[in-house]
Coordinates of C-alpha atoms and ligand atoms in Angstrom, one line a residue:
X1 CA -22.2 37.7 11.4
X2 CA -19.7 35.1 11.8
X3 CA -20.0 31.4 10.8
X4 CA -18.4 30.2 13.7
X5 CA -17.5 33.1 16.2
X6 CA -13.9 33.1 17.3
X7 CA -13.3 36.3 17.9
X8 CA -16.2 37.2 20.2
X9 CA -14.3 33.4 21.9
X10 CA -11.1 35.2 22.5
X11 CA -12.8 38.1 23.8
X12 CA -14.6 36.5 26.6
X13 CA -11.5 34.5 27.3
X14 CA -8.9 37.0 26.6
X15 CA -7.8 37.3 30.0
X16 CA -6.9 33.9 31.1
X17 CA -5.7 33.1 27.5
X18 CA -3.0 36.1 27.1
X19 CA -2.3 34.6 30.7
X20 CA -1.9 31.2 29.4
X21 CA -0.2 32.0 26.4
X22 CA 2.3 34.3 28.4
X23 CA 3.4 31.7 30.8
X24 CA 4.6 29.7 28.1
X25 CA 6.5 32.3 26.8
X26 CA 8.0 32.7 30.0
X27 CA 9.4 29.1 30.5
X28 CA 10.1 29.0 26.7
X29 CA 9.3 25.4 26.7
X30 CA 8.0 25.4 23.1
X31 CA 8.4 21.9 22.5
X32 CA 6.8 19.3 24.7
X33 CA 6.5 21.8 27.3
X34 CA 4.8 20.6 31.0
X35 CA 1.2 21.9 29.2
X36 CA 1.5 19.3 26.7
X37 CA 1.3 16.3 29.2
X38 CA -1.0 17.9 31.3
X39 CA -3.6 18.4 28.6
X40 CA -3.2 14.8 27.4
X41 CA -4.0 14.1 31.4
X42 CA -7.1 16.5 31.1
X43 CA -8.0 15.0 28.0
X44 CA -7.7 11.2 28.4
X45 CA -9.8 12.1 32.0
X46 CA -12.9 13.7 30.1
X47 CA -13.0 11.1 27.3
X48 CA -12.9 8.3 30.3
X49 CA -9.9 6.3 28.0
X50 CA -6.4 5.4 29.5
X51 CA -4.3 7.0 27.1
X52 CA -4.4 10.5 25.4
X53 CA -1.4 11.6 23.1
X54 CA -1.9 14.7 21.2
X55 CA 0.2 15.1 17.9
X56 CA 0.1 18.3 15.2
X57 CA -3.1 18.0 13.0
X58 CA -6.4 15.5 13.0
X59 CA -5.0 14.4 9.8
X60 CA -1.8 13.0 11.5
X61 CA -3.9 11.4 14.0
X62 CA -5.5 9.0 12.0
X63 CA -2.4 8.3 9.7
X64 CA -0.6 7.2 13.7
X65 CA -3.5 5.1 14.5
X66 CA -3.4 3.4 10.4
X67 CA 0.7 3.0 11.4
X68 CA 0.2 1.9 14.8
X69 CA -1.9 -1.4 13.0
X70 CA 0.4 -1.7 10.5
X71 CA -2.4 -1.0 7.5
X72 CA -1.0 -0.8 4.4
X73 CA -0.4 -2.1 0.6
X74 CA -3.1 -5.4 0.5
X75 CA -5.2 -3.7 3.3
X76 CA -9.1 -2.3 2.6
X77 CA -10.7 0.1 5.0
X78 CA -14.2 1.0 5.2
X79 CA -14.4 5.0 5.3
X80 CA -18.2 6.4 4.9
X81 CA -18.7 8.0 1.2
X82 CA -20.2 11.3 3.2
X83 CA -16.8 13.0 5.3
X84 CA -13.8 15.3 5.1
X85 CA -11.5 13.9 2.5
X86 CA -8.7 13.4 5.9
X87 CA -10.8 10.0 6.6
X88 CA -10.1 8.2 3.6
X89 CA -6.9 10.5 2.2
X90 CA -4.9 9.1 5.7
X91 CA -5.5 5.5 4.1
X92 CA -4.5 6.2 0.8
X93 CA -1.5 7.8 2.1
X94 CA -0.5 4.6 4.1
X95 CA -0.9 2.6 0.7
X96 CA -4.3 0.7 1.9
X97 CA -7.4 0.8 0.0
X98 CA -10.2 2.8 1.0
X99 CA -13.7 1.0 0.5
X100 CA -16.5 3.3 0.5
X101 CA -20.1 3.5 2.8
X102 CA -23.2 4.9 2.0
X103 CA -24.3 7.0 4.8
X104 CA -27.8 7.0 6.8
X105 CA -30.1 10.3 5.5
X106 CA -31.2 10.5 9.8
X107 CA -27.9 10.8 11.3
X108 CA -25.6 11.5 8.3
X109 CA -23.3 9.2 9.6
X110 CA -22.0 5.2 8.2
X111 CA -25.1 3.4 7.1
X112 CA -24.1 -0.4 8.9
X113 CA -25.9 -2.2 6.0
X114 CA -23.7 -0.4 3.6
X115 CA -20.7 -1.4 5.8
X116 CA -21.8 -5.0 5.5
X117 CA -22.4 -5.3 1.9
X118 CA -18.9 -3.6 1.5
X119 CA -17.0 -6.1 3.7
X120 CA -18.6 -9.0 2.0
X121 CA -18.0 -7.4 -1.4
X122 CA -14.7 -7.1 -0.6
X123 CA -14.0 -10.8 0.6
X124 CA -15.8 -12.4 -2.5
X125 CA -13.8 -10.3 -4.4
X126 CA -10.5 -12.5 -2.2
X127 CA -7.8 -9.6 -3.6
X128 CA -7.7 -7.4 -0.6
X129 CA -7.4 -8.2 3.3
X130 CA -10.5 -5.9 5.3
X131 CA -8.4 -4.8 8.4
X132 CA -10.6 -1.7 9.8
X133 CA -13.4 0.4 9.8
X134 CA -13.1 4.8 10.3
X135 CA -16.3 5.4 12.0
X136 CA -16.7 9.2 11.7
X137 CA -19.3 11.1 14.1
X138 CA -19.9 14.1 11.4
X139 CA -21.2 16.6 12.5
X140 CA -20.4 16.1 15.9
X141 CA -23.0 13.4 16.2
X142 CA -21.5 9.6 17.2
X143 CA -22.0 7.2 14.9
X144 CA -23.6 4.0 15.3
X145 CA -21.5 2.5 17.4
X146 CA -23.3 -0.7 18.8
X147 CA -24.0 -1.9 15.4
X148 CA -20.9 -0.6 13.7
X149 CA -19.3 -2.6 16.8
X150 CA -20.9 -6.0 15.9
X151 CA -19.9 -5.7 12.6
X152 CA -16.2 -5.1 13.5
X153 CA -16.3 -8.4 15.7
X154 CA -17.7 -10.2 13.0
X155 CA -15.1 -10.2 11.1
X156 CA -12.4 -9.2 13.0
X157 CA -11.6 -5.4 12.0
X158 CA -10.2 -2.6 13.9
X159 CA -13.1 0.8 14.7
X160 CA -10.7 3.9 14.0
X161 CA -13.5 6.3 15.4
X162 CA -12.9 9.5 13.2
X163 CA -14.0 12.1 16.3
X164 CA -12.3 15.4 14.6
X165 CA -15.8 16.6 14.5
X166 CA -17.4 14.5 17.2
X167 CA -15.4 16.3 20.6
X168 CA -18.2 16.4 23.3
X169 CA -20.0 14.2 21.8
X170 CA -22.2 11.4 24.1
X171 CA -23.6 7.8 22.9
X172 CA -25.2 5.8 26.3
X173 CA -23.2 7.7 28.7
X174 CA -19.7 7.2 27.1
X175 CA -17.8 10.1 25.4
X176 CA -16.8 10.9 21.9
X177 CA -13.5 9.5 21.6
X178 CA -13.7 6.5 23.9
X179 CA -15.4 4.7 20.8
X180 CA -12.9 3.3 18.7
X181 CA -9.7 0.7 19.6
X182 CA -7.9 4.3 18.4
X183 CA -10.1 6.9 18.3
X184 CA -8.9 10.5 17.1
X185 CA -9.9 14.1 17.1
X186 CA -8.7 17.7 15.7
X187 CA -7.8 20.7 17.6
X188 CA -8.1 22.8 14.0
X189 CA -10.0 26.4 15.2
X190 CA -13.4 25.8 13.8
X191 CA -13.6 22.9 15.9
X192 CA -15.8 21.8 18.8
X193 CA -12.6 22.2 20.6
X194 CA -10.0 24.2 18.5
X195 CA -6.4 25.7 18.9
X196 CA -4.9 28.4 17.5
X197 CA -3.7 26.7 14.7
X198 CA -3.6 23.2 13.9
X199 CA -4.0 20.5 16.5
X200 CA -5.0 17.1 17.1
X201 CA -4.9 13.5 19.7
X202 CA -5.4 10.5 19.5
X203 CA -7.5 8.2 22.4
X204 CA -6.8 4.4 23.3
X205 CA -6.7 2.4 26.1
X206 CA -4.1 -0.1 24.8
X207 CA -0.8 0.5 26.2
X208 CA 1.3 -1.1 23.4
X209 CA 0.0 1.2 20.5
X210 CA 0.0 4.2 23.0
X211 CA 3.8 3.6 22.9
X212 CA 4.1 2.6 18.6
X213 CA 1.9 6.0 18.7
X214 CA 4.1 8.2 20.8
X215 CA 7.2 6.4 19.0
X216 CA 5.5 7.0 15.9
X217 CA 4.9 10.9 16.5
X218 CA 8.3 11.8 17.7
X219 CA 10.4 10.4 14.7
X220 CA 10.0 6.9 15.6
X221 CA 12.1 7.2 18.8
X222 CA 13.1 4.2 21.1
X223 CA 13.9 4.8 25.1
X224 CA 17.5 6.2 24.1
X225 CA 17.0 10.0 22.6
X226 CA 19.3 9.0 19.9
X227 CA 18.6 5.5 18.7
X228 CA 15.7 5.6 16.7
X229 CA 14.0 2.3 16.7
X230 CA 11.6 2.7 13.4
X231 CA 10.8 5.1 10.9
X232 CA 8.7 7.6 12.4
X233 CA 7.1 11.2 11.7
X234 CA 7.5 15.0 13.3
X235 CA 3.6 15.2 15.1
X236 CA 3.7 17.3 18.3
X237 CA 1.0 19.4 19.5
X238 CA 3.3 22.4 20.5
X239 CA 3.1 24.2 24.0
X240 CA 1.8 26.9 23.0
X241 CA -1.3 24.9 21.1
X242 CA -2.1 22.8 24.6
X243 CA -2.1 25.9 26.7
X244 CA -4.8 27.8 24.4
X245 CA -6.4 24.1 24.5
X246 CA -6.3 23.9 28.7
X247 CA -8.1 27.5 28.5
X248 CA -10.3 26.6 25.9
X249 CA -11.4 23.1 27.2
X250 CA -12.5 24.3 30.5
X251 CA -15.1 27.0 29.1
X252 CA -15.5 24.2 26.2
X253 CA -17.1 21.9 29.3
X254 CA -18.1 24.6 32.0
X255 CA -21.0 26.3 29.3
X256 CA -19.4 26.2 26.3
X257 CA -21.1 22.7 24.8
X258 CA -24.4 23.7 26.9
X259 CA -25.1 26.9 25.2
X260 CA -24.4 25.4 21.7
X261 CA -26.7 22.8 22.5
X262 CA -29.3 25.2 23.7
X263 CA -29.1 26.8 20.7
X264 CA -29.3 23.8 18.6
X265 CA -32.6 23.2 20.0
X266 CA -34.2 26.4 19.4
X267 CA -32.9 25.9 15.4
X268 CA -34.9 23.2 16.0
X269 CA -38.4 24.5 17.4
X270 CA -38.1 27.2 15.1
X271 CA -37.1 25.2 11.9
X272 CA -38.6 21.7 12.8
X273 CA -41.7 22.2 10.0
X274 CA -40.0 23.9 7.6
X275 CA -36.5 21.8 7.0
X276 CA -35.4 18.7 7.7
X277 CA -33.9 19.4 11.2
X278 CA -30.8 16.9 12.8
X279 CA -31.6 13.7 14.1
X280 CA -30.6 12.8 17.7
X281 CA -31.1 9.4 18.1
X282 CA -32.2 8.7 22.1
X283 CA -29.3 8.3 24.4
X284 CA -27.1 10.2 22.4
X285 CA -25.3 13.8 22.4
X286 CA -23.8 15.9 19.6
X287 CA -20.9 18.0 20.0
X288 CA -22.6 19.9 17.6
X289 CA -19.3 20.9 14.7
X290 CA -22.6 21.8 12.6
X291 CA -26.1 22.3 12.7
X292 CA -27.4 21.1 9.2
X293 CA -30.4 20.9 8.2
X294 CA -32.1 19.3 4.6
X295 CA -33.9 21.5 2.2
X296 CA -36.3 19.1 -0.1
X297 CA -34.4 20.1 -3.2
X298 CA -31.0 21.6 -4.6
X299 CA -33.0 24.7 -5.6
X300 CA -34.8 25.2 -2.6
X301 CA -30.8 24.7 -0.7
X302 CA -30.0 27.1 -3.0
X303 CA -32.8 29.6 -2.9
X304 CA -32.3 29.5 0.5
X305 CA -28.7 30.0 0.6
X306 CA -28.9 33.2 -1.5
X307 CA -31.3 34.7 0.8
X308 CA -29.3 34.5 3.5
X309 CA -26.4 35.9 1.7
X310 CA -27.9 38.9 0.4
X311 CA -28.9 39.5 4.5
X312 CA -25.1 38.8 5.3
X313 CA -25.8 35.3 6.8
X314 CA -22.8 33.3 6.3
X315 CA -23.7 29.6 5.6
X316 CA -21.7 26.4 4.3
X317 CA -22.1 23.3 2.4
X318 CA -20.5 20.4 4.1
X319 CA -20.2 18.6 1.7
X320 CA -20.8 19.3 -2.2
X321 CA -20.0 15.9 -3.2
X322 CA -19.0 12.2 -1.8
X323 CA -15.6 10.7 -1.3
X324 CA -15.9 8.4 -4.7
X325 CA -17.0 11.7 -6.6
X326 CA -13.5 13.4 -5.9
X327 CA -10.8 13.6 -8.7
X328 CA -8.2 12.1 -6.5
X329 CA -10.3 8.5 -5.6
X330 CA -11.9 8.4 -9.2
X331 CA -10.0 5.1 -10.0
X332 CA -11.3 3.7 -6.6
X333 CA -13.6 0.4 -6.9
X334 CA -17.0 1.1 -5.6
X335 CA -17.9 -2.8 -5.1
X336 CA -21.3 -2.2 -6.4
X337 CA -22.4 0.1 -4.3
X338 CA -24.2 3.5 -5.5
X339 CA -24.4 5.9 -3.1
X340 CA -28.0 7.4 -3.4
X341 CA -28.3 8.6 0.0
X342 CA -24.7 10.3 0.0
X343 CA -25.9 12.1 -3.5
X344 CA -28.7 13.3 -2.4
X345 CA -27.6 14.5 0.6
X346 CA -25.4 16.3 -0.9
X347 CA -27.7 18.1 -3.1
X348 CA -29.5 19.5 -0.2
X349 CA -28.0 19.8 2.7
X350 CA -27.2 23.6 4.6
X351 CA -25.0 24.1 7.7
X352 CA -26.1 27.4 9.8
X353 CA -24.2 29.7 11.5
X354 CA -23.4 28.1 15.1
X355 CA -21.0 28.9 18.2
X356 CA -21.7 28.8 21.7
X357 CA -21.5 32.4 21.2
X358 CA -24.1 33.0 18.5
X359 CA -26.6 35.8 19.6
X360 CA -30.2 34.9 20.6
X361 CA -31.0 37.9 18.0
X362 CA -28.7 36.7 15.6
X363 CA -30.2 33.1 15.4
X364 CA -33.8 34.2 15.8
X365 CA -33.3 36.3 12.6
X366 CA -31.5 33.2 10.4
X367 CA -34.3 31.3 11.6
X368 CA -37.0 34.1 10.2
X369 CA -35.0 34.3 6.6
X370 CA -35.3 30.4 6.4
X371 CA -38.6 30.1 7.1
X372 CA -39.2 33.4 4.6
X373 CA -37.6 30.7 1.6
X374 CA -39.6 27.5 3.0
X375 CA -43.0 28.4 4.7
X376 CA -45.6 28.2 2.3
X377 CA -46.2 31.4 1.0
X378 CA -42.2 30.8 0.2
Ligands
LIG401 C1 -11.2 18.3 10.2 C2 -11.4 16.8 10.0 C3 -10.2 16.0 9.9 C4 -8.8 16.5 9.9 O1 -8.4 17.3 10.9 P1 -7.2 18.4 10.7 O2 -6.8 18.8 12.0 O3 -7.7 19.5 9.8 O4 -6.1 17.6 10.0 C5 -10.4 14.6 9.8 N1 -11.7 14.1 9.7 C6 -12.8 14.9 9.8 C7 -14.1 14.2 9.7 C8 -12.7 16.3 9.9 O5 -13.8 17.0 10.0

């Protein structure tokens, strides 16, 4: 059993892709080909913003959006304690200061209190400038957006909505992506949406940083092909990437993100009184990257992760430790804040094998060795 099945994906779309894939060989447009700004097209479309530009990783979308407001030395951003390292590694990288969330135990996204005591910390503290805020929708699931959006206007900071894992993902009829003043996501295979390699965009609907952005990707270009007008980096999505992505994205929103969720909500009839099952707040849509779920104990997560190992049940834990526990941020200043919902989260928390094209079979049996390690003869 796979942990997230692309291989049985290529199958069912082997036709069209090899098709796809093909074409491009046969204009031999590697760079920038037509696909490239079609796809942006499709993408911008679905997402409902005005401006899509897809660059080489998720990584590199965030540091374009980060350059595109000029963060840098001086600069703190508020990045939740509870992500892929990418959300607060891009603002390191530009020389800013990454200030540090707690997360909500419900959602498992940016707990907006946390983000408030952090900004204020920060201010009393008077030595660095708070400039923006990486909302990340982990797990798929958006984040808190019309809180998280208050607090922004409150005191005037930027929502860079981290959306690597959040593709397909709803909040009150909007889309995943449409969330931030930048918004990114990643096109990396395990994905919602994935390439065949690495991938990502980034979403706005302001037309000045769409152009810093697309500047920004292609080595800082200006309107004459050889004056370059700032310093810049190499980020393009290459043709071959947005073709596999044009394939992928229509079975992604003709049954791909429907059968995933149907599957999410049979985890959670069958799991529901044995785990700690997802939270989907009303009004809002995951594009389900994970399905996690919260075992009442490390040993229990652990217990329970054995058992499906010995039965060949791939599982993961996303992640084994916060953003202030890693080596590389352990000079960071915490402000005060503690992180007790992050730690334990991270003692306990299980993602399950999930793909639109997980078995019925399959999933009914991970859901039988779970309930084997929980139930109450466990
Ligand atoms: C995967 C991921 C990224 C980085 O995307 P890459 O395409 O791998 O560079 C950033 N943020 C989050 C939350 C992610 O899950």
């Amino acid at each position: 059993m796979q942990f997230r099945d692309l291989k049985k994906q290529y199958e069912v779309l082997k036709e069209e892709m090899d098709a796809a894939i093909g074409q491009v060989l046969t204009e031999s447009n590697y760079i920038s080909g037509r696909q490239v700004a079609e796809l942006e097209e499709t993408l911008a479309a679905y997402v409902g913003v005005r401006h899509c530009i897809a660059c080489a990783n998720g990584t590199d979308a965030l540091t374009l959006a980060l350059m595109a407001w000029g963060i840098g030395e001086g600069d703190a951003v508020f990045v939740p304690d509870f992500t892929f390292f990418s959300s607060a590694e891009t603002v390191a990288y530009e020389g800013a200061t990454p200030v540090f969330t707690d997360i909500l135990e419900d959602t498992f996204n940016m707990d907006p209190d946390s983000l408030e005591r952090a900004i204020k910390a920060v201010l009393a503290e008077g030595k660095l400038t708070p400039r923006a805020i990486v909302a990340v929708d982990l797990f798929g699931l958006p984040a808190d957006y019309d809180r998280i959006r208050e607090i922004a206007d409150r005191y005037g900071l930027y929502i860079l909505e981290d959306a690597a894992q959040g593709f397909g993902g709803e909040y009150h009829g909007r889309r995943a992506g449409s969330f931030g003043d930048i918004s990114t996501t990643s096109f990396f295979p395990a994905k919602p949406l994935g390439c065949y390699g690495d991938g990502g965009a980034v979403f706005t609907d302001c037309d000045e940083w769409a152009e810093l952005i697309r500047s920004y990707r292609v080595h800082g270009k200006g309107s004459d092909k050889y004056d370059n007008v700032r310093i810049g980096m190499n980020s393009r999505l290459d043709t071959i990437q947005a073709a596999v992505l044009q394939v992928k994205f229509r079975a992604f929103t003709e049954y791909e993100l429907a059968d995933t969720d149907a599957l999410a909500a049979e985890y959670a009839k069958g799991l529901r009184e044995f785990v700690k099952i997802p939270t989907i707040p009303e009004g809002l849509g995951s594009g389900w990257a994970q399905y996690s779920i919260l075992l009442k104990n490390r040993e229990e997560r652990d217990a329970v992760q054995a058992h499906l190992k010995e039965h060949g049940v791939p599982s993961m834990i996303y992640y084994q430790r916060g953003m202030h526990q890693q080596t590389a941020f352990r000079e960071c200043c915490l402000y005060g804040e503690t992180f007790p919902v992050t730690t334990d989260v991270c003692g306990r928390v299980l993602s399950l094998p999930l793909s639109p094209y997980l078995t019925r079979e399959d999933q009914q049996r991970i859901i039988g060795l779970i309930r084997e390690k929980t139930g109450a003869d466990a």
